[in-house]
Amino acid sequence: DAKTTQPNSMESNEEEPVHLPCNHSTISGTDYIHWYRQLPSQGPEYVIHGLTSNVNNRMASLAIAEDRKSSTLILHRATLRDAAVYYCILAGGTSYGKLTFGQGTILTVHP
Amino acid sequence: ETGVTQSPTHLIKTRGQQVTLRCSSQSGHNTVSWYQQALGQGPQFIFQYYREEENGRGNFPPRFSGLQFPNYSSELNVNALELDDSALYLCASSLASRGPGNEQFFGPGTRLTVL
């Protein structure tokens, strides 16, 4: 499985933007970049995914580097409810939907 | 639209026993995946079921087995429980037709404690 590298932890202040980086230098051409987050005592929650182009949805934006070897999840205005573990995951053509979670980034949001 | 539900919420078993965990997938979803999450770790893929057949398996021994029913609900069975099986077990449902670009919707999990 292609691997991702994320910082162990990041901190932000409420109502400020947050940029969560992810490196995936061994990404293949058919790998999708997924982001999930897990709030305390809950199952993971889908955030966003993309293949080549930048993506936006109601929760976040995903910026994908031109060479696809890195990506950034952008939370435009962090709230206390965004405090969670954020996972960057690659899912490819043969993965039949299998998600390989790493350690993720623990995001702390300060009021 | 009904989300993914799991039962029971918590379970305590002793070493050597067997356990069955249950999952109801989100309405319209035909694929169910199971994950094990040890404390402080990310979830680890156990296996996936599509149209009642196992459709991929992670690095888990055969004593971890599953079923998917015609209504797409699923069970995870674990035989001969070991202390290391203590974890949060997560079920996720999705639409297989969307392939690796699909979203997976997770349930709240079942917390299993093996004594």
mmCIF file of C-alpha atoms in Angstrom:
data_model
loop_
_atom_site.group_PDB
_atom_site.id
_atom_site.type_symbol
_atom_site.label_atom_id
_atom_site.label_comp_id
_atom_site.label_asym_id
_atom_site.label_seq_id
_atom_site.Cartn_x
_atom_site.Cartn_y
_atom_site.Cartn_z
ATOM 1 C CA ASP A 1 0.000 0.000 0.000
ATOM 2 C CA ALA A 2 1.216 3.484 -0.817
ATOM 3 C CA LYS A 3 2.103 5.325 2.371
ATOM 4 C CA THR A 4 1.398 8.816 3.622
ATOM 5 C CA THR A 5 3.350 10.989 6.056
ATOM 6 C CA GLN A 6 1.634 13.506 8.317
ATOM 7 C CA PRO A 7 2.785 15.608 11.275
ATOM 8 C CA ASN A 8 1.881 14.011 14.593
ATOM 9 C CA SER A 9 0.086 17.099 15.861
ATOM 10 C CA MET A 10 -0.915 20.648 14.972
ATOM 11 C CA GLU A 11 -2.551 23.488 16.834
ATOM 12 C CA SER A 12 -4.830 26.256 15.711
ATOM 13 C CA ASN A 13 -6.951 29.027 17.137
ATOM 14 C CA GLU A 14 -10.675 29.136 16.700
ATOM 15 C CA GLU A 15 -11.918 30.925 13.545
ATOM 16 C CA GLU A 16 -8.479 30.791 11.923
ATOM 17 C CA PRO A 17 -7.692 28.720 8.817
ATOM 18 C CA VAL A 18 -5.883 25.422 9.276
ATOM 19 C CA HIS A 19 -3.650 23.785 6.690
ATOM 20 C CA LEU A 20 -2.985 20.096 7.334
ATOM 21 C CA PRO A 21 -0.181 18.712 5.152
ATOM 22 C CA CYS A 22 0.275 15.194 3.830
ATOM 23 C CA ASN A 23 3.176 13.737 1.856
ATOM 24 C CA HIS A 24 2.626 10.768 -0.435
ATOM 25 C CA SER A 25 5.686 10.570 -2.648
ATOM 26 C CA THR A 26 4.968 6.974 -3.781
ATOM 27 C CA ILE A 27 1.452 7.725 -5.010
ATOM 28 C CA SER A 28 0.441 5.910 -8.200
ATOM 29 C CA GLY A 29 -1.591 7.317 -11.043
ATOM 30 C CA THR A 30 -4.805 5.598 -9.951
ATOM 31 C CA ASP A 31 -4.598 6.453 -6.239
ATOM 32 C CA TYR A 32 -7.278 8.713 -4.829
ATOM 33 C CA ILE A 33 -6.346 10.975 -1.900
ATOM 34 C CA HIS A 34 -8.877 10.671 0.908
ATOM 35 C CA TRP A 35 -9.163 12.576 4.168
ATOM 36 C CA TYR A 36 -11.097 11.298 7.139
ATOM 37 C CA ARG A 37 -11.283 12.638 10.647
ATOM 38 C CA GLN A 38 -12.104 10.989 13.934
ATOM 39 C CA LEU A 39 -13.584 12.946 16.786
ATOM 40 C CA PRO A 40 -13.114 11.602 20.312
ATOM 41 C CA SER A 41 -15.209 8.508 21.016
ATOM 42 C CA GLN A 42 -16.610 8.375 17.477
ATOM 43 C CA GLY A 43 -16.004 6.426 14.287
ATOM 44 C CA PRO A 44 -14.053 8.092 11.469
ATOM 45 C CA GLU A 45 -15.922 10.620 9.366
ATOM 46 C CA TYR A 46 -15.362 11.240 5.657
ATOM 47 C CA VAL A 47 -14.086 14.760 4.959
ATOM 48 C CA ILE A 48 -13.090 14.995 1.303
ATOM 49 C CA HIS A 49 -11.288 13.176 -1.502
ATOM 50 C CA GLY A 50 -9.715 13.950 -4.853
ATOM 51 C CA LEU A 51 -7.664 12.504 -7.678
ATOM 52 C CA THR A 52 -5.850 15.290 -9.499
ATOM 53 C CA SER A 53 -7.732 18.574 -9.200
ATOM 54 C CA ASN A 54 -8.355 20.668 -6.120
ATOM 55 C CA VAL A 55 -11.700 19.911 -4.485
ATOM 56 C CA ASN A 56 -14.060 21.889 -2.302
ATOM 57 C CA ASN A 57 -17.037 20.828 -0.238
ATOM 58 C CA ARG A 58 -18.998 22.207 2.680
ATOM 59 C CA MET A 59 -16.493 20.885 5.208
ATOM 60 C CA ALA A 60 -13.110 21.652 3.681
ATOM 61 C CA SER A 61 -10.907 22.135 0.638
ATOM 62 C CA LEU A 62 -8.295 19.763 -0.707
ATOM 63 C CA ALA A 63 -5.296 21.212 -2.498
ATOM 64 C CA ILE A 64 -3.298 18.653 -4.505
ATOM 65 C CA ALA A 65 0.212 19.406 -5.698
ATOM 66 C CA GLU A 66 0.778 19.299 -9.436
ATOM 67 C CA ASP A 67 3.031 16.231 -9.134
ATOM 68 C CA ARG A 68 0.481 14.688 -6.691
ATOM 69 C CA LYS A 69 3.232 13.844 -4.215
ATOM 70 C CA SER A 70 1.677 15.990 -1.527
ATOM 71 C CA SER A 71 -1.668 17.450 -0.588
ATOM 72 C CA THR A 72 -3.109 19.859 1.963
ATOM 73 C CA LEU A 73 -6.437 19.728 3.727
ATOM 74 C CA ILE A 74 -7.707 23.227 4.393
ATOM 75 C CA LEU A 75 -10.254 24.041 7.083
ATOM 76 C CA HIS A 76 -11.217 27.602 6.301
ATOM 77 C CA ARG A 77 -12.344 28.626 9.790
ATOM 78 C CA ALA A 78 -11.535 26.184 12.552
ATOM 79 C CA THR A 79 -14.098 25.633 15.281
ATOM 80 C CA LEU A 80 -13.751 23.743 18.545
ATOM 81 C CA ARG A 81 -15.748 20.926 16.939
ATOM 82 C CA ASP A 82 -12.943 20.458 14.373
ATOM 83 C CA ALA A 83 -10.609 19.141 17.081
ATOM 84 C CA ALA A 84 -9.959 15.574 15.946
ATOM 85 C CA VAL A 85 -7.432 13.170 14.467
ATOM 86 C CA TYR A 86 -7.143 13.784 10.721
ATOM 87 C CA TYR A 87 -6.102 10.917 8.476
ATOM 88 C CA CYS A 88 -4.720 11.261 4.956
ATOM 89 C CA ILE A 89 -5.230 7.996 3.046
ATOM 90 C CA LEU A 90 -4.446 6.752 -0.452
ATOM 91 C CA ALA A 91 -6.953 4.386 -2.044
ATOM 92 C CA GLY A 92 -6.092 2.878 -5.400
ATOM 93 C CA GLY A 93 -7.661 0.849 -8.177
ATOM 94 C CA THR A 94 -6.984 -2.536 -6.587
ATOM 95 C CA SER A 95 -7.829 -1.560 -3.037
ATOM 96 C CA TYR A 96 -11.555 -2.426 -3.396
ATOM 97 C CA GLY A 97 -12.328 0.333 -0.963
ATOM 98 C CA LYS A 98 -9.794 -0.725 1.659
ATOM 99 C CA LEU A 99 -8.588 2.264 3.662
ATOM 100 C CA THR A 100 -5.099 2.056 5.160
ATOM 101 C CA PHE A 101 -5.010 4.416 8.112
ATOM 102 C CA GLY A 102 -1.734 5.761 9.482
ATOM 103 C CA GLN A 103 -1.280 7.570 12.772
ATOM 104 C CA GLY A 104 -2.891 10.778 11.522
ATOM 105 C CA THR A 105 -2.509 14.356 12.765
ATOM 106 C CA ILE A 106 -4.017 15.337 16.091
ATOM 107 C CA LEU A 107 -5.524 18.794 15.622
ATOM 108 C CA THR A 108 -6.017 20.903 18.732
ATOM 109 C CA VAL A 109 -8.174 24.018 18.398
ATOM 110 C CA HIS A 110 -7.803 26.731 21.044
ATOM 111 C CA PRO A 111 -10.707 29.062 21.896
ATOM 112 C CA GLU B 1 -31.472 8.389 5.379
ATOM 113 C CA THR B 2 -30.409 5.988 8.144
ATOM 114 C CA GLY B 3 -26.719 5.963 9.038
ATOM 115 C CA VAL B 4 -24.513 3.005 9.929
ATOM 116 C CA THR B 5 -25.449 1.388 13.213
ATOM 117 C CA GLN B 6 -23.550 -1.175 15.278
ATOM 118 C CA SER B 7 -24.456 -3.394 18.181
ATOM 119 C CA PRO B 8 -23.674 -3.856 20.931
ATOM 120 C CA THR B 9 -22.003 -0.627 22.019
ATOM 121 C CA HIS B 10 -19.790 -2.305 24.581
ATOM 122 C CA LEU B 11 -18.953 -5.928 25.283
ATOM 123 C CA ILE B 12 -16.808 -7.736 27.840
ATOM 124 C CA LYS B 13 -15.622 -11.280 27.158
ATOM 125 C CA THR B 14 -13.034 -13.613 28.608
ATOM 126 C CA ARG B 15 -10.083 -15.152 26.802
ATOM 127 C CA GLY B 16 -11.048 -18.156 24.665
ATOM 128 C CA GLN B 17 -14.670 -17.131 24.208
ATOM 129 C CA GLN B 18 -16.345 -16.271 20.908
ATOM 130 C CA VAL B 19 -18.041 -12.982 20.011
ATOM 131 C CA THR B 20 -20.394 -11.736 17.291
ATOM 132 C CA LEU B 21 -20.646 -8.064 16.409
ATOM 133 C CA ARG B 22 -23.369 -6.664 14.172
ATOM 134 C CA CYS B 23 -23.588 -3.838 11.666
ATOM 135 C CA SER B 24 -26.432 -2.336 9.675
ATOM 136 C CA SER B 25 -25.207 -0.470 6.631
ATOM 137 C CA GLN B 26 -26.420 2.882 5.414
ATOM 138 C CA SER B 27 -29.520 2.704 3.260
ATOM 139 C CA GLY B 28 -28.655 1.794 -0.330
ATOM 140 C CA HIS B 29 -25.069 0.730 0.393
ATOM 141 C CA ASN B 30 -24.037 -2.735 -0.803
ATOM 142 C CA THR B 31 -20.525 -3.010 0.653
ATOM 143 C CA VAL B 32 -19.441 -3.376 4.255
ATOM 144 C CA SER B 33 -15.906 -3.168 5.615
ATOM 145 C CA TRP B 34 -14.727 -3.997 9.124
ATOM 146 C CA TYR B 35 -11.832 -2.352 10.941
ATOM 147 C CA GLN B 36 -10.102 -2.926 14.275
ATOM 148 C CA GLN B 37 -8.804 0.087 16.189
ATOM 149 C CA ALA B 38 -6.512 -0.504 19.138
ATOM 150 C CA LEU B 39 -6.160 2.265 21.687
ATOM 151 C CA GLY B 40 -4.089 5.150 20.333
ATOM 152 C CA GLN B 41 -3.779 3.639 16.843
ATOM 153 C CA GLY B 42 -5.472 4.199 13.508
ATOM 154 C CA PRO B 43 -8.076 1.679 12.344
ATOM 155 C CA GLN B 44 -6.747 -1.496 10.683
ATOM 156 C CA PHE B 45 -8.660 -3.129 7.824
ATOM 157 C CA ILE B 46 -9.989 -6.611 8.660
ATOM 158 C CA PHE B 47 -12.062 -7.496 5.592
ATOM 159 C CA GLN B 48 -14.756 -6.301 3.230
ATOM 160 C CA TYR B 49 -17.987 -7.906 2.045
ATOM 161 C CA TYR B 50 -19.738 -7.203 -1.245
ATOM 162 C CA ARG B 51 -22.906 -9.001 -2.296
ATOM 163 C CA GLU B 52 -22.510 -11.510 0.535
ATOM 164 C CA GLU B 53 -18.975 -12.531 -0.494
ATOM 165 C CA GLU B 54 -15.659 -11.628 1.101
ATOM 166 C CA ASN B 55 -14.011 -9.111 -1.227
ATOM 167 C CA GLY B 56 -10.617 -8.564 0.321
ATOM 168 C CA ARG B 57 -8.938 -9.263 3.624
ATOM 169 C CA GLY B 58 -6.292 -7.605 5.749
ATOM 170 C CA ASN B 59 -3.622 -9.255 7.857
ATOM 171 C CA PHE B 60 -5.931 -10.962 10.332
ATOM 172 C CA PRO B 61 -6.037 -14.690 11.218
ATOM 173 C CA PRO B 62 -8.891 -16.998 10.131
ATOM 174 C CA ARG B 63 -10.503 -16.837 13.562
ATOM 175 C CA PHE B 64 -11.794 -13.460 12.362
ATOM 176 C CA SER B 65 -14.686 -14.238 10.034
ATOM 177 C CA GLY B 66 -17.718 -12.462 8.730
ATOM 178 C CA LEU B 67 -21.034 -12.647 6.984
ATOM 179 C CA GLN B 68 -23.088 -10.295 4.870
ATOM 180 C CA PHE B 69 -26.829 -10.805 4.540
ATOM 181 C CA PRO B 70 -29.142 -10.092 1.582
ATOM 182 C CA ASN B 71 -30.171 -6.804 3.182
ATOM 183 C CA TYR B 72 -26.431 -5.887 3.259
ATOM 184 C CA SER B 73 -26.185 -5.968 7.034
ATOM 185 C CA SER B 74 -23.124 -7.776 8.335
ATOM 186 C CA GLU B 75 -21.625 -9.700 11.233
ATOM 187 C CA LEU B 76 -18.061 -9.976 12.465
ATOM 188 C CA ASN B 77 -17.249 -13.149 14.371
ATOM 189 C CA VAL B 78 -14.115 -13.654 16.408
ATOM 190 C CA ASN B 79 -13.305 -17.090 17.823
ATOM 191 C CA ALA B 80 -10.865 -18.034 20.574
ATOM 192 C CA LEU B 81 -10.587 -14.485 21.859
ATOM 193 C CA GLU B 82 -7.167 -13.241 22.914
ATOM 194 C CA LEU B 83 -6.301 -10.324 25.175
ATOM 195 C CA ASP B 84 -4.932 -8.394 22.154
ATOM 196 C CA ASP B 85 -8.362 -8.526 20.528
ATOM 197 C CA SER B 86 -9.462 -5.808 22.940
ATOM 198 C CA ALA B 87 -10.211 -2.867 20.656
ATOM 199 C CA LEU B 88 -12.852 -0.717 19.036
ATOM 200 C CA TYR B 89 -14.407 -2.561 16.094
ATOM 201 C CA LEU B 90 -15.690 -0.305 13.359
ATOM 202 C CA CYS B 91 -18.008 -1.064 10.492
ATOM 203 C CA ALA B 92 -18.128 1.086 7.357
ATOM 204 C CA SER B 93 -20.548 0.950 4.453
ATOM 205 C CA SER B 94 -20.134 2.207 0.911
ATOM 206 C CA LEU B 95 -21.272 1.817 -2.679
ATOM 207 C CA ALA B 96 -18.960 -0.585 -4.508
ATOM 208 C CA SER B 97 -19.796 0.876 -7.903
ATOM 209 C CA ARG B 98 -17.742 3.975 -7.122
ATOM 210 C CA GLY B 99 -14.540 2.001 -6.585
ATOM 211 C CA PRO B 100 -11.596 3.495 -4.684
ATOM 212 C CA GLY B 101 -13.029 6.975 -5.120
ATOM 213 C CA ASN B 102 -15.993 6.150 -2.919
ATOM 214 C CA GLU B 103 -16.766 7.526 0.491
ATOM 215 C CA GLN B 104 -17.057 5.164 3.404
ATOM 216 C CA PHE B 105 -19.519 5.852 6.167
ATOM 217 C CA PHE B 106 -18.493 4.570 9.578
ATOM 218 C CA GLY B 107 -20.591 3.458 12.499
ATOM 219 C CA PRO B 108 -19.833 4.442 16.093
ATOM 220 C CA GLY B 109 -18.083 1.147 16.789
ATOM 221 C CA THR B 110 -18.293 -1.645 19.329
ATOM 222 C CA ARG B 111 -15.834 -1.512 22.207
ATOM 223 C CA LEU B 112 -14.694 -5.071 22.978
ATOM 224 C CA THR B 113 -12.780 -5.815 26.159
ATOM 225 C CA VAL B 114 -11.209 -9.261 26.595
ATOM 226 C CA LEU B 115 -10.261 -10.214 30.153
#
